[in-house]
Short mmCIF file of C-alpha atoms in Angstrom, two decimals:
data_model
loop_
_atom_site.label_atom_id
_atom_site.label_comp_id
_atom_site.label_asym_id
_atom_site.label_seq_id
_atom_site.Cartn_x
_atom_site.Cartn_y
_atom_site.Cartn_z
CA MET A 1 75.38 -2.30 -84.64
CA THR A 2 76.76 -0.25 -81.87
CA GLU A 3 75.48 2.85 -80.05
CA LYS A 4 77.06 5.22 -80.15
CA THR A 5 78.03 8.34 -77.34
CA VAL A 6 77.04 11.37 -76.86
CA TYR A 7 79.47 14.17 -78.16
CA GLN A 8 80.98 16.47 -75.50
CA PRO A 9 82.17 19.85 -76.82
CA VAL A 10 86.02 19.89 -75.60
CA SER A 11 87.36 22.70 -73.67
CA CYS A 12 88.12 26.22 -75.21
CA GLU A 13 91.64 25.20 -74.04
CA MET A 14 92.14 21.97 -76.10
CA HIS A 15 90.21 23.24 -78.74
CA SER A 16 93.10 25.84 -78.35
CA GLU A 17 95.90 23.36 -78.62
CA LEU A 18 94.19 21.50 -81.25
CA GLU A 19 93.66 24.39 -83.51
CA LEU A 20 97.44 24.97 -82.46
CA ALA A 21 98.72 21.83 -84.04
CA ALA A 22 96.95 22.24 -86.83
CA ILE A 23 98.33 25.12 -87.59
CA ARG A 24 101.77 24.94 -86.74
CA GLN A 25 101.46 21.59 -89.33
CA GLN A 26 104.25 19.41 -86.50
CA PRO A 27 103.61 15.87 -85.62
CA VAL A 28 101.82 15.87 -82.20
CA MET A 29 101.20 12.24 -80.05
CA LEU A 30 97.09 12.11 -79.54
CA SER A 31 96.20 10.43 -77.09
CA VAL A 32 92.55 8.56 -77.92
CA ILE A 33 89.63 6.82 -76.37
CA ASP A 34 87.63 4.04 -78.45
CA GLU A 35 83.51 4.61 -78.90
CA LYS A 36 82.40 2.44 -76.50
CA ASN A 37 85.15 4.49 -73.71
CA GLN A 38 86.94 0.80 -73.22
CA SER A 39 90.35 1.59 -74.57
CA THR A 40 92.52 4.03 -75.18
CA ASP A 41 94.91 4.28 -77.68
CA SER A 42 98.16 6.85 -78.46
CA PHE A 43 99.95 7.28 -81.66
CA LEU A 44 101.61 10.90 -83.53
CA ALA A 45 99.66 12.00 -86.08
CA ILE A 46 99.15 15.89 -87.97
CA ILE A 47 96.23 17.42 -87.05
CA LYS A 48 95.46 18.90 -91.23
CA ASP A 49 91.58 20.07 -90.56
CA PHE A 50 88.54 19.95 -88.74
CA ILE A 51 84.51 19.74 -89.20
CA VAL A 52 81.52 19.29 -88.26
CA LYS A 53 79.15 16.84 -88.96
CA ASN A 54 76.11 15.59 -87.07
CA ARG A 55 76.40 18.63 -84.15
CA GLU A 56 80.37 16.48 -83.94
CA GLU A 57 83.34 17.82 -84.61
CA PHE A 58 86.31 16.21 -85.59
CA ALA A 59 89.90 16.09 -86.69
CA VAL A 60 91.29 15.42 -90.00
CA ILE A 61 94.34 14.07 -88.75
CA SER A 62 97.19 12.23 -90.47
CA VAL A 63 98.91 9.11 -89.15
CA ASP A 64 101.88 7.51 -91.59
CA GLY A 65 100.33 9.03 -94.29
CA LYS A 66 97.20 8.18 -93.67
CA ARG A 67 94.25 10.18 -93.61
CA SER A 68 91.34 9.74 -90.85
CA MET A 69 89.07 11.39 -88.64
CA VAL A 70 88.90 11.73 -85.11
CA ARG A 71 85.51 12.34 -82.56
CA LEU A 72 87.52 15.48 -79.89
CA ASP A 73 85.86 14.22 -77.63
CA HIS A 74 87.29 11.15 -77.80
CA ILE A 75 91.61 12.91 -77.70
CA LEU A 76 92.07 12.24 -74.58
CA ASN A 77 95.33 14.44 -74.23
CA ILE A 78 97.56 16.50 -77.07
CA SER A 79 101.54 16.47 -76.49
CA GLN A 80 103.57 18.15 -78.82
CA LYS A 81 106.65 16.37 -80.11
CA ARG A 82 109.48 18.10 -79.44
CA ASN A 83 112.72 18.77 -82.92
CA LEU A 84 116.21 18.39 -81.21
#
């Protein structure tokens, strides 16, 4: 069994960016780190909602039509995908 890292609340600025992306329902590029803080991954996602579970905040995301959750403090960066 792996040991979870302690949840660290995200900055107000990051939270605002995530909320704005959720309101717009437009794809964003998310860079996230895994639970063990060992590797990062980037992918295009749509933020659908937010939930709190066990005092940890999560973004409910859709990636290629599949829903999953990512803990907010695991999101390293969010960038807006611009439509050309």
